[in-house]
mmCIF file of C-alpha atoms and ligand atoms in Angstrom:
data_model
loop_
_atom_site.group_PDB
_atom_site.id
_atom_site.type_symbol
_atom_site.label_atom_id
_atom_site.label_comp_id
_atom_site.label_asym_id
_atom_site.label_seq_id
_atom_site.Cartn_x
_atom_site.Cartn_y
_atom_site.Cartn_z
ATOM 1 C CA UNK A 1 36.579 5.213 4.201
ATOM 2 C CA UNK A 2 35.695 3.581 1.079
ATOM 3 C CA UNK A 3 32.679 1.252 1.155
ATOM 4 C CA UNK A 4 32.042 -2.415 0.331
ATOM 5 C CA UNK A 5 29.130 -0.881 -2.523
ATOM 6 C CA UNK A 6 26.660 -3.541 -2.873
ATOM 7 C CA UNK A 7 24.161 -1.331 -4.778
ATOM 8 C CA UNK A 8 21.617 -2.379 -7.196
ATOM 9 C CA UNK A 9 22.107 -0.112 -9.698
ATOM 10 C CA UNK A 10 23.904 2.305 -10.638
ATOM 11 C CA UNK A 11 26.714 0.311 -9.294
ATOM 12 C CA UNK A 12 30.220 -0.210 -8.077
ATOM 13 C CA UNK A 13 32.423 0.380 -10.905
ATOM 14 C CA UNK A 14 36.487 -1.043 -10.982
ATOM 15 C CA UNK A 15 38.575 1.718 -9.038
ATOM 16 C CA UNK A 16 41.047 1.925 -11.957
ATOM 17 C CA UNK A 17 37.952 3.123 -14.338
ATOM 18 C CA UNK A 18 37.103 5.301 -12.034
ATOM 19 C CA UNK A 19 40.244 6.795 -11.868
ATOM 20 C CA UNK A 20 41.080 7.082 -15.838
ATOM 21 C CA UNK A 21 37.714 8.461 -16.323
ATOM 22 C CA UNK A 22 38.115 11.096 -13.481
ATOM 23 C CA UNK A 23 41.695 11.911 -15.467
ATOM 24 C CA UNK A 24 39.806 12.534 -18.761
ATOM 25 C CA UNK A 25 37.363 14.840 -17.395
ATOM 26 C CA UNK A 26 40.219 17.090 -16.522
ATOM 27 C CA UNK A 27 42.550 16.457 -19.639
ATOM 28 C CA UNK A 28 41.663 13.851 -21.822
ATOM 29 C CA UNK A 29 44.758 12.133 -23.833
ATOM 30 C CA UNK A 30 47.241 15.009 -22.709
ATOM 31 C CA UNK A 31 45.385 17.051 -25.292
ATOM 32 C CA UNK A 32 44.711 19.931 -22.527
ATOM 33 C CA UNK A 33 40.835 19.801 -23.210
ATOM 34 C CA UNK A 34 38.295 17.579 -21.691
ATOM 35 C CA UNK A 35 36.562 14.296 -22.848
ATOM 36 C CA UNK A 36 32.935 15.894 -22.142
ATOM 37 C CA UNK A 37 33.872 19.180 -24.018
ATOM 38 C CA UNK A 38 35.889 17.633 -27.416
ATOM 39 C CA UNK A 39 33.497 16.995 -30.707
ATOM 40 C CA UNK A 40 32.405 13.754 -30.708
ATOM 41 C CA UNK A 41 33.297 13.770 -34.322
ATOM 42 C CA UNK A 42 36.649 14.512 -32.964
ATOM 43 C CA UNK A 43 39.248 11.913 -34.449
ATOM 44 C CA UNK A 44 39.797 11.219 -30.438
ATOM 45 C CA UNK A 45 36.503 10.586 -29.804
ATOM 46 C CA UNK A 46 35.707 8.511 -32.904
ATOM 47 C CA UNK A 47 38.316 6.281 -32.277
ATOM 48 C CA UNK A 48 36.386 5.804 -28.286
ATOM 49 C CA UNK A 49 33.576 4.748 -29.900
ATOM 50 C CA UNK A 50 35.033 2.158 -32.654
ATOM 51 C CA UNK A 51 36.954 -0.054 -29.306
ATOM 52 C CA UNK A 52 33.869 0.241 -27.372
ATOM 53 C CA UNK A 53 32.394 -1.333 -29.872
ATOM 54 C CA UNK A 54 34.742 -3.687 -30.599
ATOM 55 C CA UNK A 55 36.075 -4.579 -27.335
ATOM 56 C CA UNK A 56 31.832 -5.373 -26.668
ATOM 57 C CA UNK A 57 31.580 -8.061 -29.257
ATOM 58 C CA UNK A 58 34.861 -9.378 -28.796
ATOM 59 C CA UNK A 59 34.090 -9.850 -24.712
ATOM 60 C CA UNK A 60 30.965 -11.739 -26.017
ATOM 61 C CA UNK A 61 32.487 -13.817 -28.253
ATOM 62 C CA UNK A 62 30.642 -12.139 -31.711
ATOM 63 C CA UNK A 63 33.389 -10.380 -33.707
ATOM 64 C CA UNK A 64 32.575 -11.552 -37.213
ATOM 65 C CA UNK A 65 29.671 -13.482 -37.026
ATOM 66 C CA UNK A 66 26.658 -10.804 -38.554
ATOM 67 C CA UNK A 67 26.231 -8.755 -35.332
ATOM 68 C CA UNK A 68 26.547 -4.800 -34.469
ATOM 69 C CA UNK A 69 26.903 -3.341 -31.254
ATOM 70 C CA UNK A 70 25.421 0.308 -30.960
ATOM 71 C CA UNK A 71 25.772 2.215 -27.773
ATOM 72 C CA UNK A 72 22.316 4.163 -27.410
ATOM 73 C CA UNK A 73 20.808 6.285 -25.020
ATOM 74 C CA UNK A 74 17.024 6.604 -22.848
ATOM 75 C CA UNK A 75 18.123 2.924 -20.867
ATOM 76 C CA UNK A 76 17.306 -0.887 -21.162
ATOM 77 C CA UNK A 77 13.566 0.796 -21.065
ATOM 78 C CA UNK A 78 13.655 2.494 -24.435
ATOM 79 C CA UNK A 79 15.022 -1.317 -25.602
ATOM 80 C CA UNK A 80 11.614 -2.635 -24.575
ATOM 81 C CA UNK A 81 9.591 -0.328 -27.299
ATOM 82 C CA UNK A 82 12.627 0.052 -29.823
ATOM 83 C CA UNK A 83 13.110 -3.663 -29.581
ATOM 84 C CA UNK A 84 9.571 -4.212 -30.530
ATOM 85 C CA UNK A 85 8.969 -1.226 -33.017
ATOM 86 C CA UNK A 86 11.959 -2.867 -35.129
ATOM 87 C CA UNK A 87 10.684 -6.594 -34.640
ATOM 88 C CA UNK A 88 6.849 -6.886 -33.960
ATOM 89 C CA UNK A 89 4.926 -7.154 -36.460
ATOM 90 C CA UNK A 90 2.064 -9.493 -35.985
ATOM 91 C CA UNK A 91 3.268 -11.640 -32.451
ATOM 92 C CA UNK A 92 6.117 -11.875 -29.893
ATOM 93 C CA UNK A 93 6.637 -14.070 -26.609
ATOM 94 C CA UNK A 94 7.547 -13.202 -23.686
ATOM 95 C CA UNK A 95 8.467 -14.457 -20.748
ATOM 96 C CA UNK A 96 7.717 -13.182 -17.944
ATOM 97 C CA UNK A 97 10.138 -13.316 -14.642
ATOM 98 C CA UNK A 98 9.958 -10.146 -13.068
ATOM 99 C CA UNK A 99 9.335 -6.380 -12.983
ATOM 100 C CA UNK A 100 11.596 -5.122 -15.740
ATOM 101 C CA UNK A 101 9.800 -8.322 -17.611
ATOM 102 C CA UNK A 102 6.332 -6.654 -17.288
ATOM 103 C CA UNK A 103 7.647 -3.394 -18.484
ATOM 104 C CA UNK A 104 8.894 -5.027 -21.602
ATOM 105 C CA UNK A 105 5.814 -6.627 -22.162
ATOM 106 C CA UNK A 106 3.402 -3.360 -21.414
ATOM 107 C CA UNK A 107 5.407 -1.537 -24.425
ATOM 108 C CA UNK A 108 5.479 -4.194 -26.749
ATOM 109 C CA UNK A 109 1.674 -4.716 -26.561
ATOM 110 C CA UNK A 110 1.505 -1.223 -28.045
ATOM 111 C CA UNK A 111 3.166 -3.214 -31.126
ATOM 112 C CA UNK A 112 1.596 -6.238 -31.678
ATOM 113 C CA UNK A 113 0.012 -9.182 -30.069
ATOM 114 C CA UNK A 114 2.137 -10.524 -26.717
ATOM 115 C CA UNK A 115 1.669 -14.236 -25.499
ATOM 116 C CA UNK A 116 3.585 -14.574 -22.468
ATOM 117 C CA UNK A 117 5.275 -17.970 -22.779
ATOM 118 C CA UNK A 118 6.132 -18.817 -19.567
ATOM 119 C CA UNK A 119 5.673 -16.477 -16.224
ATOM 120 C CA UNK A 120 6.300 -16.690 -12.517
ATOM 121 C CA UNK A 121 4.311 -13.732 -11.165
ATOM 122 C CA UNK A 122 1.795 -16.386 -9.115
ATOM 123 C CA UNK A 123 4.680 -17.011 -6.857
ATOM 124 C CA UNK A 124 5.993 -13.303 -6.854
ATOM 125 C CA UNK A 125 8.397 -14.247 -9.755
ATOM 126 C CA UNK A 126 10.836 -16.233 -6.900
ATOM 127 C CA UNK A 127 11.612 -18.683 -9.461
ATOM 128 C CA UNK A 128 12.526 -19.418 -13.585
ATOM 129 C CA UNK A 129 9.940 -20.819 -15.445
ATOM 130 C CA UNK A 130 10.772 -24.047 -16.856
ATOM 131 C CA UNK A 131 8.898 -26.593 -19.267
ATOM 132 C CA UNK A 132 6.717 -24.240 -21.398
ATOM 133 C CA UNK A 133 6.218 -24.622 -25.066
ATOM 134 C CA UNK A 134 7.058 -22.141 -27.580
ATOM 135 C CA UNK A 135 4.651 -21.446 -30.254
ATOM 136 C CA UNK A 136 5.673 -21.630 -33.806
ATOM 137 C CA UNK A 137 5.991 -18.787 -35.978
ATOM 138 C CA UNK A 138 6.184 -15.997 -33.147
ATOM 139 C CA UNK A 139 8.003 -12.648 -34.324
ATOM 140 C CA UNK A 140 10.941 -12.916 -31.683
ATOM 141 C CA UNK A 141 10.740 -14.850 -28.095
ATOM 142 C CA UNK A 142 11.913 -12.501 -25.681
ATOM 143 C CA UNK A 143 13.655 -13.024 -22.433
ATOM 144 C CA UNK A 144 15.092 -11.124 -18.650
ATOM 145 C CA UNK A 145 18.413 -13.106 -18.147
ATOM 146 C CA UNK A 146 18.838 -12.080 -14.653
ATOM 147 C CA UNK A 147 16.271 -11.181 -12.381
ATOM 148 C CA UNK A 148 17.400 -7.920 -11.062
ATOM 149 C CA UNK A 149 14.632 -7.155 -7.954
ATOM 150 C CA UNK A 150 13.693 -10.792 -7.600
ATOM 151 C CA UNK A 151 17.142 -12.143 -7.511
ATOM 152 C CA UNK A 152 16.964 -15.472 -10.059
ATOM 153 C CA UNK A 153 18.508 -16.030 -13.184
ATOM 154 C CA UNK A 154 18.028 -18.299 -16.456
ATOM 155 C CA UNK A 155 20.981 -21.084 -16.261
ATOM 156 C CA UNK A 156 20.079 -22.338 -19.493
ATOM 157 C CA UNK A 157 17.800 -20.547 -22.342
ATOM 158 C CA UNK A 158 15.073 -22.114 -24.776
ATOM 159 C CA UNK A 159 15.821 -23.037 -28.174
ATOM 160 C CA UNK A 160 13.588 -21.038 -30.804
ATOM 161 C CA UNK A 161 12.941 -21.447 -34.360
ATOM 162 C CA UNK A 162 12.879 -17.353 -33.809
ATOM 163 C CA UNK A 163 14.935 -14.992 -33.198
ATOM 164 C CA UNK A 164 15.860 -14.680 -29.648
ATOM 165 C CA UNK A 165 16.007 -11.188 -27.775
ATOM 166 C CA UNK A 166 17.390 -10.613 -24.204
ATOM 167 C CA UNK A 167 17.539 -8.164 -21.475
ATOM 168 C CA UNK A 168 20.984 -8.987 -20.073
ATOM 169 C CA UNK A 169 21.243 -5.186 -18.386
ATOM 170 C CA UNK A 170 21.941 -6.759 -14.851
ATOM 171 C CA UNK A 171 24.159 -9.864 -15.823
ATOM 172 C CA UNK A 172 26.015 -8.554 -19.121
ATOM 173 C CA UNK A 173 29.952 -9.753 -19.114
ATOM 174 C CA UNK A 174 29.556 -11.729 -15.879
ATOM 175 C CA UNK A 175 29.414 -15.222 -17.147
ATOM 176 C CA UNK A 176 30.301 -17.589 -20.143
ATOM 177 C CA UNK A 177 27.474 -17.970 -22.500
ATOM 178 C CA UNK A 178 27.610 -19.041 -26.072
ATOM 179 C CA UNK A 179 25.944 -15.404 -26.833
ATOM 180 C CA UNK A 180 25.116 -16.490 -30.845
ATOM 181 C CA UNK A 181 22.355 -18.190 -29.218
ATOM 182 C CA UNK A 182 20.761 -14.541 -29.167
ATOM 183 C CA UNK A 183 19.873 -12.385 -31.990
ATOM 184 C CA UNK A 184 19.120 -9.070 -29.863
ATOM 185 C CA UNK A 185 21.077 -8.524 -26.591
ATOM 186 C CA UNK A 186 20.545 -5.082 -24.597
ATOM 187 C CA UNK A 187 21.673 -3.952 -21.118
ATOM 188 C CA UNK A 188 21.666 -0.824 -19.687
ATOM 189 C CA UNK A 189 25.456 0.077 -18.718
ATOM 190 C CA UNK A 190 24.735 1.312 -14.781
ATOM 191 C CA UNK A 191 24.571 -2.677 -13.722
ATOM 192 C CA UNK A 192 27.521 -4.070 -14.886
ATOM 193 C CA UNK A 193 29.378 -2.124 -17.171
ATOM 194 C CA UNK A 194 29.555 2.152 -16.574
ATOM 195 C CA UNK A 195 27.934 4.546 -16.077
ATOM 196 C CA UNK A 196 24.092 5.172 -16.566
ATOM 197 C CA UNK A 197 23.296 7.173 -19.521
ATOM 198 C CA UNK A 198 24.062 5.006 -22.346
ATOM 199 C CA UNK A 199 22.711 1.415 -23.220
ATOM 200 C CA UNK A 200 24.736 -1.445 -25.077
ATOM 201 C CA UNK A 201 22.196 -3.607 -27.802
ATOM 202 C CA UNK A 202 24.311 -5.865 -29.855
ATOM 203 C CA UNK A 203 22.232 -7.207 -32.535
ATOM 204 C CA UNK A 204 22.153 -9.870 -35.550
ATOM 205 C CA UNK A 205 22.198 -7.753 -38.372
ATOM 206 C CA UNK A 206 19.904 -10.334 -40.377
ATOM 207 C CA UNK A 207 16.666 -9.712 -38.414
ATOM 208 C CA UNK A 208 16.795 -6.053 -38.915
ATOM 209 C CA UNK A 209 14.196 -4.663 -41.736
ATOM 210 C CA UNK A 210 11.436 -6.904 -41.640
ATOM 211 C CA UNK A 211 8.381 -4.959 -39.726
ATOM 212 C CA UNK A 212 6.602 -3.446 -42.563
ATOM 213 C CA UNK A 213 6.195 0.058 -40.364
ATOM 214 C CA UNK A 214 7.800 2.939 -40.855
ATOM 215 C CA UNK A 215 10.564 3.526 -37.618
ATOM 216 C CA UNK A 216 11.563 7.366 -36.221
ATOM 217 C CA UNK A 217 14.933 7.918 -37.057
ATOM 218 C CA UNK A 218 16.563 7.926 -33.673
ATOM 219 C CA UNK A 219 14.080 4.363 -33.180
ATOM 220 C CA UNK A 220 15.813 2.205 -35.667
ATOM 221 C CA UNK A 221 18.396 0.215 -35.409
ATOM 222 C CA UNK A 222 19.197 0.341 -38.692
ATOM 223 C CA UNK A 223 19.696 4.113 -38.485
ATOM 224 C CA UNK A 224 21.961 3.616 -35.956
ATOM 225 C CA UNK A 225 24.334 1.031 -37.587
ATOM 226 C CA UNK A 226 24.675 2.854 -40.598
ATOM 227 C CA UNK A 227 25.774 5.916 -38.818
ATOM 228 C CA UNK A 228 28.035 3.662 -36.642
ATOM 229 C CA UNK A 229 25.960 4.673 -33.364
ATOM 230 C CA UNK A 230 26.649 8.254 -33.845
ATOM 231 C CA UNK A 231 23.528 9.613 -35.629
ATOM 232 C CA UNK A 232 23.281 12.069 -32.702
ATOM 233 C CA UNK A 233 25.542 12.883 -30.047
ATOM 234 C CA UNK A 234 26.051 9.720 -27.983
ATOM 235 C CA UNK A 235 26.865 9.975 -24.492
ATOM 236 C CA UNK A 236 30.824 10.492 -24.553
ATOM 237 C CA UNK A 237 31.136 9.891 -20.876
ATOM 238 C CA UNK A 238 29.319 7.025 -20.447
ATOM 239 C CA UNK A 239 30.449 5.453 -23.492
ATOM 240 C CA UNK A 240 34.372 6.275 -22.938
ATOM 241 C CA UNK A 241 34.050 4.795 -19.070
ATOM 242 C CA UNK A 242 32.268 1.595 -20.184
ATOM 243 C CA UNK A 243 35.202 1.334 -23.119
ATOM 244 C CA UNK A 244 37.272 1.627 -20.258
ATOM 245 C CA UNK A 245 35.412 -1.081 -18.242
ATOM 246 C CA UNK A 246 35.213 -3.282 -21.043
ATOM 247 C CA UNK A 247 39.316 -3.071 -21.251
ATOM 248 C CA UNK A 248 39.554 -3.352 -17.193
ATOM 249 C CA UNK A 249 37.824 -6.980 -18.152
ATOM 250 C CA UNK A 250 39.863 -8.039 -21.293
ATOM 251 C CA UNK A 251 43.227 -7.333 -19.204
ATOM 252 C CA UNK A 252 41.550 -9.182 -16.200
ATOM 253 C CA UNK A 253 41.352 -12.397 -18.785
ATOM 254 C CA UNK A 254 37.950 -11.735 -20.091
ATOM 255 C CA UNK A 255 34.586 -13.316 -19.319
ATOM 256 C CA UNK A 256 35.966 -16.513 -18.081
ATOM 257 C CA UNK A 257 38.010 -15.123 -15.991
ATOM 258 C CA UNK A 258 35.449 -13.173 -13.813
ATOM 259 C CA UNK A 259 32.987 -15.412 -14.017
ATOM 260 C CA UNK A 260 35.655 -17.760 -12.284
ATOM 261 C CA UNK A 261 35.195 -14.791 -9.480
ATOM 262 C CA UNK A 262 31.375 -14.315 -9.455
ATOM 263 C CA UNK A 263 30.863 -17.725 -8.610
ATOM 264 C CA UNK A 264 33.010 -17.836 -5.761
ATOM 265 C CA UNK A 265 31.351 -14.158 -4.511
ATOM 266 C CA UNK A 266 28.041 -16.278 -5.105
ATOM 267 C CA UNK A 267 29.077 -19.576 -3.733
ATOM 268 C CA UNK A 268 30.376 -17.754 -0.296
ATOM 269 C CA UNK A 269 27.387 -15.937 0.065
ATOM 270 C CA UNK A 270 24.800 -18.251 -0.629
ATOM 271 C CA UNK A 271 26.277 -20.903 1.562
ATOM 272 C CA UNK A 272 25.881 -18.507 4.464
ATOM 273 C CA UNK A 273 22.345 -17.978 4.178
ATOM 274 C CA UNK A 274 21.566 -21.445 3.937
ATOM 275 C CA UNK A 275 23.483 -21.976 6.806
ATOM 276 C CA UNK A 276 22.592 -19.547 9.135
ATOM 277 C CA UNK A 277 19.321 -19.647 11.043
ATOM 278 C CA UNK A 278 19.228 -15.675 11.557
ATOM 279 C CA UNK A 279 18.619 -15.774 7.185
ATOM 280 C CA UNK A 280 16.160 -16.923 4.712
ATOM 281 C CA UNK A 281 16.925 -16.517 1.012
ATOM 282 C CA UNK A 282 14.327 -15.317 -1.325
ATOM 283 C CA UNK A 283 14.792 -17.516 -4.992
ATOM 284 C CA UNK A 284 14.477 -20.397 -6.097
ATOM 285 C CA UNK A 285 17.566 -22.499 -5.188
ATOM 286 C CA UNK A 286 18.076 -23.755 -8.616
ATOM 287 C CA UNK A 287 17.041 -20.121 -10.266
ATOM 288 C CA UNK A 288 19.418 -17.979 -7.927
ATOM 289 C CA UNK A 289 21.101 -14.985 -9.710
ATOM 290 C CA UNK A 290 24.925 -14.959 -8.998
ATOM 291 C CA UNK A 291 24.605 -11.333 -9.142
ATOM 292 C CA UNK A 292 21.955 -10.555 -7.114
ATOM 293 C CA UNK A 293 21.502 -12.209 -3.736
ATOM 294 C CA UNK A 294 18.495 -12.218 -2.326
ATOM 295 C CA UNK A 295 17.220 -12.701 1.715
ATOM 296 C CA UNK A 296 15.755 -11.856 4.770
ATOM 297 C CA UNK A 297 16.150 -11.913 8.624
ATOM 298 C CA UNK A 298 13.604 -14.914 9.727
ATOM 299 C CA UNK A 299 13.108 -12.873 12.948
ATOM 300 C CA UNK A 300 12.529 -9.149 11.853
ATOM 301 C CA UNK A 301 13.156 -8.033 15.325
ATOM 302 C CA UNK A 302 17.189 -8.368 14.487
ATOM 303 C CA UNK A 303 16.528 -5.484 11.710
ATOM 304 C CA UNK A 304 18.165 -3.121 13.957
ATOM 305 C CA UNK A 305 21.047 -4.793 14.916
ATOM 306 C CA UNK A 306 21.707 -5.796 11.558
ATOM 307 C CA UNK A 307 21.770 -2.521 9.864
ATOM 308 C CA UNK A 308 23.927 -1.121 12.200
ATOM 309 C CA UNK A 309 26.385 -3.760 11.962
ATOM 310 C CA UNK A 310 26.240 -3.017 8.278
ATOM 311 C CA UNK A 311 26.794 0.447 8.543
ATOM 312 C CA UNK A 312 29.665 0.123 10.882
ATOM 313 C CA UNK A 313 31.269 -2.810 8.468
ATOM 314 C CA UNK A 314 31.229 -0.026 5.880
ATOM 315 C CA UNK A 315 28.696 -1.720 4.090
ATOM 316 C CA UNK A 316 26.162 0.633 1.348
ATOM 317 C CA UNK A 317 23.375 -0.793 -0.663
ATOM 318 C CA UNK A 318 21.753 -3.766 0.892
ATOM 319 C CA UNK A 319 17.991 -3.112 0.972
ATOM 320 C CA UNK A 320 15.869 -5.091 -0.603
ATOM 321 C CA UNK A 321 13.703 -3.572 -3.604
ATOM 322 C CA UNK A 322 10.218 -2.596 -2.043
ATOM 323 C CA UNK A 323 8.670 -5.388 -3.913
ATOM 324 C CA UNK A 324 10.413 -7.955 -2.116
ATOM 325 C CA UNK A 325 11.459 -6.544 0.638
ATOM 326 C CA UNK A 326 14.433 -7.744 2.973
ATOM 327 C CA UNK A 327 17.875 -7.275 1.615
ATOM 328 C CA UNK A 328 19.629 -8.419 -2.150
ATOM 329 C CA UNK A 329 23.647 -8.000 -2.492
ATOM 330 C CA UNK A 330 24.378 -7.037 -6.012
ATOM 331 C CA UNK A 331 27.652 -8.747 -6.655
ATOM 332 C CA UNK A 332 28.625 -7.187 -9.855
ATOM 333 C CA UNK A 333 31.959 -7.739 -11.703
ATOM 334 C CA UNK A 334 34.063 -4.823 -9.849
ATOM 335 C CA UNK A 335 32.717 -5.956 -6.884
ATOM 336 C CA UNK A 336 35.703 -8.272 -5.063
ATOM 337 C CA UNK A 337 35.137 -11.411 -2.917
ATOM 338 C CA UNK A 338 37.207 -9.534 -0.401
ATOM 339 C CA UNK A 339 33.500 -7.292 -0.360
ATOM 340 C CA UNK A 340 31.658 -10.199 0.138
ATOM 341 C CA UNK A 341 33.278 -11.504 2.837
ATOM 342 C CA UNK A 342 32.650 -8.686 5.273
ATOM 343 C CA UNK A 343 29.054 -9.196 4.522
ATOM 344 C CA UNK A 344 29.395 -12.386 5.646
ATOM 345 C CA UNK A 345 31.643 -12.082 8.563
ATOM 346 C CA UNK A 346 28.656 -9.854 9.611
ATOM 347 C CA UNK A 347 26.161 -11.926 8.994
ATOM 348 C CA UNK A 348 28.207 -14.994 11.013
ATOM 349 C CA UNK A 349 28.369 -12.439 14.038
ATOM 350 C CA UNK A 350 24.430 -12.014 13.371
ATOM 351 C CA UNK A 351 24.464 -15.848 14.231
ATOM 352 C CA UNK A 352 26.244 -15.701 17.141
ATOM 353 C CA UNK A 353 24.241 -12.648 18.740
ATOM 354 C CA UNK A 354 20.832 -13.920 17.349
HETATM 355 C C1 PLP B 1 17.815 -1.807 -14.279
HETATM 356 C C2 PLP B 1 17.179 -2.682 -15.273
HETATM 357 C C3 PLP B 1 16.396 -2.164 -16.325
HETATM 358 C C4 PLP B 1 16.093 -0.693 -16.474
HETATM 359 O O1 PLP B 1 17.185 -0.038 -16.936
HETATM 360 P P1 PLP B 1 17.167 1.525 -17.305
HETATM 361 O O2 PLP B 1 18.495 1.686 -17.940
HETATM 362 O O3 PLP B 1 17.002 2.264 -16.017
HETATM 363 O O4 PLP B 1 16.031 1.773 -18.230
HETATM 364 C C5 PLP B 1 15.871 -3.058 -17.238
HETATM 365 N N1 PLP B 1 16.087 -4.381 -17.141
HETATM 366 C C6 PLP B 1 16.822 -4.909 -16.138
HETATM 367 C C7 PLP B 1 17.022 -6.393 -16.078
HETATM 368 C C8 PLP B 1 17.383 -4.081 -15.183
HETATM 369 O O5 PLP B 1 18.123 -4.615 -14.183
#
């Protein structure tokens, strides 16, 4: 039986992708060989690459407009010292709103100086910091859109007199944002997008060559633009399946169009666990992610009961990170409100037996 796949990360990907990229392991483009053993120099290949890269900035709304979109590999953690290596020179912000947050922030003090803007660790980051001040003259101001472990998500995003860099890996293509408010996006592709094993930065071209360090070759963004994000080998099967996931969501209607989706998947959800007694949610009302749902049982003794009932409803992925404990449903783009609503016929039966 296939599952309702509520997983964190990686993640439920569309079945159609999964299908097409399954097809060109075995023969890719009826040319009797397969994707993961042509040259990715290969004229096939190249051609991958160049609407991967296009279909990205045209999804976010950027075609024209001064920015690049490189597919590189190591993960959104190799963004958190490469973006810093290529943009720190004296001080960045930061704000703070979660564990991936504190990563960024532990590599870039290798770089520079780090203020940390805003944070919400004192409350075990369960909300978005709001009404900070941003201090002049900082190198970048750097931000976690969505909340991956801790379930909450920035609804609107500070204006800087510097350039702004975010870590979009868990909310990437899910909802309408005027994007050319950032200068450096990156996201992992295992949330939202493919595969893990390749990372999507799209970045403003303009801010590029200003730290006065020298930058490692495979470190530099500028490396990797010039060689049109195939200095080395990139990672053909990653790339090709987010190309393909990236075309799943132009067909669909683009951005608007699924974001029309998420926030139903959200909107069901979250009115369930405010409405039932048998669950809690974790965030911030105002803060919560409409990817990642976060809650718990407010009587752990119906653990049991409601993990079986999940099992038997076919449903994979619910726990809770171990920092927060209880249960989050990531409710990425390929996952369907049809998904949703078993979880919450389950968690209305909860009710009734609780
Ligand atoms: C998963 C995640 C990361 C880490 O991604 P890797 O690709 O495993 O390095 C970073 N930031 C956010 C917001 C995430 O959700």
């Amino acid at each position: 039986m296939k599952k309702h796949n509520f997983s964190a990360g990686p993640c439920i990907l569309p079945q159609e992708v999964l299908l097409k990229a399954s097809e060109a392991i075995m023969d890719f483009n009826g040319s009797g060989l397969s994707l993961i053993e042509i040259s990715h120099r290969s004229k096939d290949f190249v051609a991958v690459m160049e609407k991967a890269r296009s279909l990205a900035l045209e999804l976010l709304g950027l075609e024209g407009k001064g920015y690049q979109a490189l597919f590189l590999h190591g993960g959104a953690s190799l963004e958190f010292l490469m973006v810093a290596y290529n943009l720190l020179e004296k001080k960045a912000g930061y704000i703070n709103t979660g564990t991936w947050s504190d990563k960024a922030i532990k590599e870039a003090k290798i770089f520079g100086e780090v203020v940390e803007v805003g944070s919400s660790k004192d409350e075990n980051f369960n909300f978005i910091p709001k009404g900070y001040n941003v201090p002049k003259g900082l190198d970048y101001l750097h931000l976690t859109s969505n909340n991956t472990i801790f379930g909450t998500q920035f609804k609107k995003f500070p204006v800087t007199d510097c350039p702004l860099v975010c870590d979009m890996s868990s909310d990437i293509f899910s909802r309408v944002l005027d994007f050319s408010q950032f200068d450096l996006i990156y996201a992992g592709a295992q949330k939202n997008m493919g595969p893990a094993g390749t990372t999507l930065v799209v970045v403003k071209e303009d801010i590029l060559g200003k730290v006065s360090r020298k930058i490692p070759s495979m470190l530099d963004y500028q490396v990797h633009i010039s060689k049109d994000s195939m200095f080395n080998t990139p990672a053909v099967f990653p790339v090709f399946t987010s190309m393909l996931t990236l075309e799943w969501l132009k067909n669909l209607g683009g951005i608007e169009a699924i974001e029309k989706i998420n926030e139903k998947k959200a909107q069901l959800l979250y009115s369930e666990i405010d409405l039932n007694p048998v669950f809690d949610g974790y965030a911030n009302k105002d803060d919560r992610s409409i990817m990642n749902a976060t809650f718990n049982l407010t009587e752990q003794d119906l653990k049991d009961t409601f993990e079986s009932m999940l099992k038997e409803a076919g449903i994979n992925g619910l726990n809770g990170h171990r920092s927060v404990g209880g249960y989050r449903a990531s409710m990425y783009n390929a996952l369907s409100l049809e998904s949703v609503g078993v979880l919450v016929d389950v968690m209305s039966e909860m009710e009734r037996k609780g």
